[in-house]
GROMACS .gro file of C-alpha atoms in nm:
model
  294
    1MET     CA    1  11.472 -15.340  -6.200
    2GLU     CA    2  11.303 -15.139  -6.468
    3ASN     CA    3  10.963 -15.261  -6.342
    4ASN     CA    4  11.041 -15.126  -5.995
    5LYS     CA    5  11.135 -14.784  -6.136
    6SER     CA    6  10.819 -14.776  -6.344
    7SER     CA    7  10.607 -14.867  -6.039
    8MET     CA    8  10.776 -14.599  -5.830
    9GLY     CA    9  10.716 -14.334  -6.096
   10LEU     CA   10  10.351 -14.426  -6.117
   11LYS     CA   11  10.309 -14.392  -5.742
   12VAL     CA   12  10.474 -14.049  -5.744
   13ALA     CA   13  10.249 -13.933  -6.027
   14LEU     CA   14   9.942 -14.059  -5.844
   15GLY     CA   15  10.053 -13.880  -5.528
   16ILE     CA   16  10.101 -13.553  -5.710
   17ALA     CA   17   9.760 -13.591  -5.877
   18LEU     CA   18   9.598 -13.660  -5.540
   19VAL     CA   19   9.757 -13.351  -5.384
   20LEU     CA   20   9.642 -13.136  -5.674
   21PHE     CA   21   9.290 -13.276  -5.649
   22LEU     CA   22   9.268 -13.215  -5.275
   23GLY     CA   23   9.405 -12.860  -5.319
   24THR     CA   24   9.155 -12.783  -5.591
   25ALA     CA   25   8.870 -12.922  -5.380
   26PHE     CA   26   8.979 -12.713  -5.079
   27TYR     CA   27   9.006 -12.397  -5.290
   28THR     CA   28   8.666 -12.460  -5.447
   29MET     CA   29   8.506 -12.515  -5.106
   30ASN     CA   30   8.654 -12.190  -4.968
   31LEU     CA   31   8.543 -12.000  -5.278
   32TYR     CA   32   8.188 -12.139  -5.242
   33GLN     CA   33   8.168 -12.050  -4.873
   34SER     CA   34   8.300 -11.698  -4.945
   35SER     CA   35   8.043 -11.653  -5.222
   36GLU     CA   36   7.765 -11.769  -4.990
   37LYS     CA   37   7.869 -11.515  -4.723
   38VAL     CA   38   7.882 -11.230  -4.979
   39GLN     CA   39   7.537 -11.325  -5.108
   40LYS     CA   40   7.399 -11.339  -4.754
   41ASP     CA   41   7.542 -10.992  -4.676
   42LEU     CA   42   7.396 -10.851  -4.997
   43THR     CA   43   7.054 -11.000  -4.914
   44GLU     CA   44   7.064 -10.844  -4.567
   45GLN     CA   45   7.163 -10.506  -4.713
   46LYS     CA   46   6.881 -10.531  -4.964
   47GLN     CA   47   6.632 -10.597  -4.682
   48LEU     CA   48   6.761 -10.294  -4.490
   49VAL     CA   49   6.702 -10.072  -4.793
   50MET     CA   50   6.354 -10.226  -4.827
   51ASN     CA   51   6.282 -10.150  -4.458
   52ASP     CA   52   6.397  -9.788  -4.502
   53LEU     CA   53   6.172  -9.745  -4.808
   54ASN     CA   54   5.870  -9.892  -4.625
   55ALA     CA   55   5.933  -9.657  -4.329
   56MET     CA   56   5.949  -9.362  -4.569
   57ALA     CA   57   5.622  -9.473  -4.732
   58LYS     CA   58   5.451  -9.483  -4.390
   59GLN     CA   59   5.565  -9.124  -4.319
   60TYR     CA   60   5.404  -9.014  -4.644
   61ASP     CA   61   5.084  -9.206  -4.557
   62VAL     CA   62   5.059  -9.020  -4.224
   63ALA     CA   63   5.122  -8.680  -4.387
   64ILE     CA   64   4.865  -8.747  -4.662
   65SER     CA   65   4.600  -8.862  -4.412
   66GLU     CA   66   4.640  -8.543  -4.205
   67ASN     CA   67   4.548  -8.320  -4.499
   68GLU     CA   68   4.178  -8.256  -4.554
   69VAL     CA   69   4.259  -8.149  -4.911
   70ALA     CA   70   4.475  -8.387  -5.114
   71ASN     CA   71   4.836  -8.271  -5.148
   72GLN     CA   72   4.935  -8.379  -5.501
   73ASP     CA   73   5.308  -8.341  -5.434
   74LEU     CA   74   5.289  -8.585  -5.140
   75ILE     CA   75   5.078  -8.831  -5.339
   76GLU     CA   76   5.320  -8.830  -5.633
   77ALA     CA   77   5.622  -8.870  -5.403
   78ARG     CA   78   5.447  -9.162  -5.230
   79ALA     CA   79   5.391  -9.325  -5.567
   80ARG     CA   80   5.762  -9.293  -5.649
   81ILE     CA   81   5.848  -9.468  -5.323
   82GLN     CA   82   5.609  -9.754  -5.401
   83GLY     CA   83   5.755  -9.788  -5.750
   84LEU     CA   84   6.106  -9.819  -5.606
   85ILE     CA   85   5.985 -10.078  -5.351
   86ASP     CA   86   5.824 -10.287  -5.624
   87SER     CA   87   6.137 -10.262  -5.839
   88LEU     CA   88   6.367 -10.359  -5.550
   89LYS     CA   89   6.163 -10.672  -5.476
   90ILE     CA   90   6.236 -10.821  -5.820
   91SER     CA   91   6.586 -10.679  -5.868
   92GLU     CA   92   6.905 -10.886  -5.879
   93THR     CA   93   7.094 -10.906  -5.552
   94ASN     CA   94   7.436 -10.777  -5.647
   95VAL     CA   95   7.666 -10.492  -5.547
   96LYS     CA   96   7.593 -10.273  -5.850
   97SER     CA   97   7.215 -10.305  -5.818
   98LEU     CA   98   7.216 -10.247  -5.442
   99TRP     CA   99   7.438  -9.937  -5.475
  100SER     CA  100   7.198  -9.793  -5.734
  101TYR     CA  101   6.898  -9.841  -5.503
  102LYS     CA  102   7.080  -9.687  -5.208
  103GLN     CA  103   7.153  -9.376  -5.417
  104LYS     CA  104   6.786  -9.353  -5.521
  105TYR     CA  105   6.679  -9.390  -5.156
  106ALA     CA  106   6.913  -9.106  -5.049
  107SER     CA  107   6.766  -8.882  -5.321
  108LEU     CA  108   6.408  -8.965  -5.215
  109GLN     CA  109   6.497  -8.900  -4.850
  110LYS     CA  110   6.610  -8.545  -4.935
  111GLU     CA  111   6.290  -8.492  -5.135
  112MET     CA  112   6.078  -8.615  -4.843
  113ASP     CA  113   6.248  -8.381  -4.594
  114VAL     CA  114   6.162  -8.082  -4.815
  115LEU     CA  115   5.802  -8.193  -4.887
  116LEU     CA  116   5.719  -8.272  -4.523
  117ALA     CA  117   5.863  -7.939  -4.408
  118GLU     CA  118   5.645  -7.758  -4.664
  119ASN     CA  119   5.345  -7.968  -4.557
  120ASP     CA  120   5.394  -7.870  -4.190
  121LYS     CA  121   5.408  -7.504  -4.293
  122LEU     CA  122   5.086  -7.539  -4.492
  123LYS     CA  123   4.906  -7.702  -4.197
  124VAL     CA  124   4.990  -7.404  -3.975
  125GLN     CA  125   4.868  -7.162  -4.242
  126ASN     CA  126   4.550  -7.363  -4.301
  127SER     CA  127   4.465  -7.355  -3.930
  128TYR     CA  128   4.438  -6.974  -3.958
  129LEU     CA  129   4.225  -7.004  -4.271
  130ALA     CA  130   3.988  -7.274  -4.145
  131THR     CA  131   3.628  -7.207  -4.224
  132SER     CA  132   3.449  -7.042  -3.933
  133LEU     CA  133   3.123  -7.169  -3.797
  134ASP     CA  134   2.816  -7.002  -3.945
  135SER     CA  135   2.657  -6.794  -3.670
  136THR     CA  136   2.310  -6.903  -3.774
  137ARG     CA  137   2.396  -7.271  -3.716
  138VAL     CA  138   2.551  -7.244  -3.374
  139ARG     CA  139   2.346  -7.402  -3.096
  140LEU     CA  140   2.364  -7.232  -2.762
  141GLU     CA  141   2.339  -7.488  -2.485
  142GLU     CA  142   2.142  -7.453  -2.161
  143ARG     CA  143   2.451  -7.382  -1.955
  144THR     CA  144   2.509  -7.049  -2.133
  145MET     CA  145   2.339  -6.732  -2.018
  146PHE     CA  146   2.122  -6.718  -2.330
  147SER     CA  147   1.800  -6.906  -2.385
  148ASP     CA  148   1.685  -7.088  -2.696
  149SER     CA  149   1.453  -6.802  -2.775
  150LEU     CA  150   1.752  -6.568  -2.810
  151LEU     CA  151   1.912  -6.808  -3.058
  152ILE     CA  152   1.594  -6.806  -3.268
  153GLN     CA  153   1.586  -6.429  -3.255
  154ASN     CA  154   1.952  -6.407  -3.361
  155THR     CA  155   1.888  -6.636  -3.659
  156ALA     CA  156   1.599  -6.417  -3.771
  157LEU     CA  157   1.810  -6.102  -3.741
  158ALA     CA  158   2.104  -6.251  -3.935
  159ASP     CA  159   1.929  -6.180  -4.268
  160VAL     CA  160   1.880  -5.809  -4.197
  161VAL     CA  161   2.185  -5.714  -3.992
  162SER     CA  162   2.397  -5.625  -4.302
  163ASN     CA  163   2.138  -5.358  -4.399
  164ALA     CA  164   2.083  -5.221  -4.049
  165ALA     CA  165   2.251  -4.908  -3.920
  166VAL     CA  166   2.475  -5.104  -3.685
  167LEU     CA  167   2.807  -5.276  -3.738
  168GLY     CA  168   2.811  -5.655  -3.733
  169ALA     CA  169   3.071  -5.931  -3.744
  170VAL     CA  170   3.107  -6.225  -3.984
  171ASN     CA  171   3.350  -6.513  -4.046
  172MET     CA  172   3.427  -6.535  -3.676
  173LYS     CA  173   3.656  -6.803  -3.543
  174GLY     CA  174   3.836  -6.873  -3.217
  175PHE     CA  175   4.129  -7.100  -3.133
  176GLY     CA  176   4.405  -7.148  -2.878
  177VAL     CA  177   4.755  -7.017  -2.949
  178ILE     CA  178   5.101  -7.078  -2.807
  179GLU     CA  179   5.284  -6.749  -2.765
  180ARG     CA  180   5.662  -6.772  -2.812
  181THR     CA  181   5.898  -6.523  -2.646
  182SER     CA  182   5.978  -6.398  -2.996
  183GLY     CA  183   5.614  -6.301  -3.040
  184LYS     CA  184   5.543  -6.584  -3.285
  185LEU     CA  185   5.198  -6.741  -3.249
  186ILE     CA  186   5.135  -7.112  -3.305
  187PRO     CA  187   4.777  -7.246  -3.321
  188THR     CA  188   4.698  -7.539  -3.089
  189GLU     CA  189   4.399  -7.751  -2.992
  190ARG     CA  190   4.559  -7.858  -2.661
  191ALA     CA  191   4.421  -7.686  -2.352
  192SER     CA  192   4.740  -7.751  -2.153
  193ARG     CA  193   4.955  -7.574  -2.414
  194THR     CA  194   4.727  -7.278  -2.478
  195ASP     CA  195   4.861  -6.942  -2.361
  196LYS     CA  196   4.575  -6.725  -2.496
  197ILE     CA  197   4.253  -6.748  -2.695
  198ARG     CA  198   4.266  -6.570  -3.031
  199VAL     CA  199   3.933  -6.438  -3.165
  200CYS     CA  200   3.923  -6.318  -3.526
  201PHE     CA  201   3.629  -6.178  -3.724
  202THR     CA  202   3.549  -5.942  -4.009
  203VAL     CA  203   3.346  -5.622  -3.973
  204PRO     CA  204   3.161  -5.603  -4.308
  205LYS     CA  205   3.112  -5.286  -4.505
  206ASN     CA  206   2.791  -5.105  -4.409
  207LYS     CA  207   2.705  -4.781  -4.587
  208LEU     CA  208   2.452  -4.691  -4.318
  209VAL     CA  209   2.721  -4.659  -4.052
  210GLN     CA  210   2.926  -4.341  -4.031
  211SER     CA  211   3.305  -4.371  -4.034
  212GLY     CA  212   3.499  -4.309  -3.714
  213ASN     CA  213   3.590  -4.481  -3.389
  214GLN     CA  214   3.375  -4.788  -3.317
  215GLU     CA  215   3.372  -5.069  -3.063
  216LEU     CA  216   3.230  -5.418  -3.025
  217TYR     CA  217   3.212  -5.630  -2.711
  218VAL     CA  218   3.375  -5.975  -2.727
  219GLN     CA  219   3.261  -6.240  -2.481
  220VAL     CA  220   3.445  -6.575  -2.442
  221ILE     CA  221   3.277  -6.835  -2.218
  222ASP     CA  222   3.476  -7.141  -2.108
  223PRO     CA  223   3.338  -7.497  -2.056
  224LYS     CA  224   3.245  -7.410  -1.696
  225SER     CA  225   3.038  -7.107  -1.807
  226ASN     CA  226   3.296  -6.857  -1.683
  227THR     CA  227   3.353  -6.535  -1.878
  228LEU     CA  228   3.726  -6.514  -1.953
  229GLY     CA  229   3.945  -6.206  -1.989
  230LEU     CA  230   3.839  -5.884  -1.813
  231ASN     CA  231   3.499  -6.023  -1.712
  232ASP     CA  232   3.370  -5.666  -1.668
  233GLN     CA  233   3.005  -5.560  -1.689
  234VAL     CA  234   2.826  -5.300  -1.896
  235SER     CA  235   2.454  -5.216  -1.909
  236PHE     CA  236   2.243  -5.124  -2.212
  237GLY     CA  237   1.877  -5.041  -2.163
  238GLY     CA  238   1.856  -5.229  -1.836
  239LYS     CA  239   2.034  -5.534  -1.977
  240THR     CA  240   2.372  -5.627  -1.825
  241LEU     CA  241   2.649  -5.782  -2.036
  242ASN     CA  242   2.963  -5.952  -1.906
  243TYR     CA  243   3.241  -5.911  -2.162
  244SER     CA  244   3.597  -6.039  -2.203
  245ILE     CA  245   3.739  -5.748  -2.403
  246ILE     CA  246   3.625  -5.435  -2.588
  247SER     CA  247   3.738  -5.439  -2.948
  248LYS     CA  248   3.805  -5.076  -3.046
  249PHE     CA  249   3.883  -4.979  -3.405
  250ASN     CA  250   3.858  -4.700  -3.662
  251TYR     CA  251   3.585  -4.780  -3.914
  252GLU     CA  252   3.630  -4.626  -4.260
  253ASN     CA  253   3.324  -4.759  -4.445
  254ALA     CA  254   3.516  -5.062  -4.567
  255SER     CA  255   3.541  -5.427  -4.467
  256LEU     CA  256   3.784  -5.465  -4.175
  257ASP     CA  257   3.956  -5.776  -4.034
  258ILE     CA  258   4.004  -5.776  -3.656
  259CYS     CA  259   4.180  -6.015  -3.415
  260GLU     CA  260   4.177  -5.992  -3.034
  261PHE     CA  261   4.342  -6.198  -2.758
  262VAL     CA  262   4.171  -6.320  -2.441
  263ALA     CA  263   4.355  -6.461  -2.139
  264SER     CA  264   4.233  -6.731  -1.901
  265LYS     CA  265   4.045  -6.655  -1.579
  266GLY     CA  266   4.305  -6.535  -1.330
  267LYS     CA  267   4.626  -6.740  -1.352
  268SER     CA  268   4.450  -7.071  -1.407
  269GLU     CA  269   4.505  -7.288  -1.712
  270PHE     CA  270   4.249  -7.321  -1.985
  271GLN     CA  271   3.993  -7.597  -1.935
  272LYS     CA  272   3.932  -7.881  -2.178
  273GLY     CA  273   3.597  -7.865  -2.358
  274ARG     CA  274   3.376  -7.639  -2.570
  275TYR     CA  275   3.422  -7.260  -2.572
  276ILE     CA  276   3.152  -7.013  -2.681
  277ILE     CA  277   3.245  -6.681  -2.846
  278ASN     CA  278   2.988  -6.399  -2.876
  279VAL     CA  279   3.028  -6.052  -3.026
  280PHE     CA  280   2.787  -5.776  -2.922
  281ASN     CA  281   2.713  -5.436  -3.067
  282GLU     CA  282   2.597  -5.283  -2.742
  283LYS     CA  283   2.309  -5.509  -2.632
  284ASP     CA  284   2.265  -5.682  -2.972
  285LEU     CA  285   2.431  -6.016  -3.037
  286VAL     CA  286   2.577  -5.988  -3.389
  287ALA     CA  287   2.791  -6.303  -3.412
  288THR     CA  288   2.852  -6.626  -3.225
  289SER     CA  289   3.086  -6.919  -3.273
  290GLU     CA  290   3.248  -7.206  -3.083
  291PHE     CA  291   3.561  -7.420  -3.071
  292THR     CA  292   3.699  -7.703  -2.862
  293LEU     CA  293   4.023  -7.749  -2.667
  294LYS     CA  294   4.130  -8.105  -2.599
   0.00000   0.00000   0.00000
């Protein structure tokens, strides 16, 4: 009788032990699966942060490549991005680490927005300050109304024009502009977006010229050899000149910066190609330059 009770007690104890073992195994399995899912989610989140950082780095690469002169602020910001990418690659994949990197990414994103906005502003300003073509280096092609001999003559006169008793023009440049309704002007190289041609040059100081009202003739020739703007004619000593606009100003024996605007021929759009700009003091060609609209 006692043996039967002892056997029954042993079976109950074994049953309880088995239940506890199975429960522990089930709990351990669930805990392992949950841990695996959390780790997988963290790994995916880490990759998303890595993708965002790489996209940010590419934006910096594009902005840096568009600048002819190195922008140190962009270069240093790009280096900080690369440092964070390298650090993230070898970092532990946990909630605390990932949260820290997300905060750093948000801070770098704000910095990039400010730097890229400043870079866009500088590009617009630099387009106005781009170095003009030296008039003595410009080659007049056969399709223009001037021959090669005139170009040679103009080069020879370039050395003496500053001492002659006539006003000249230097640092000349031309480019297309988009004209907003507010009056704001935005430089553009696109023919389809160009509203007007802006021609800027400097009248240098010349002590041999008396102060007072002066004028120079600006001629803009499009890729099809058409004279844009007014396209009026004036004659000097038997020589006829087609001009786009007369630049009139008050000369006070000091260097003077001048900008003029020239419209397209009629209501037509501007053509793609090379544009020639000439400035005349009566019959004398005193400056020439060129630019291209795409």
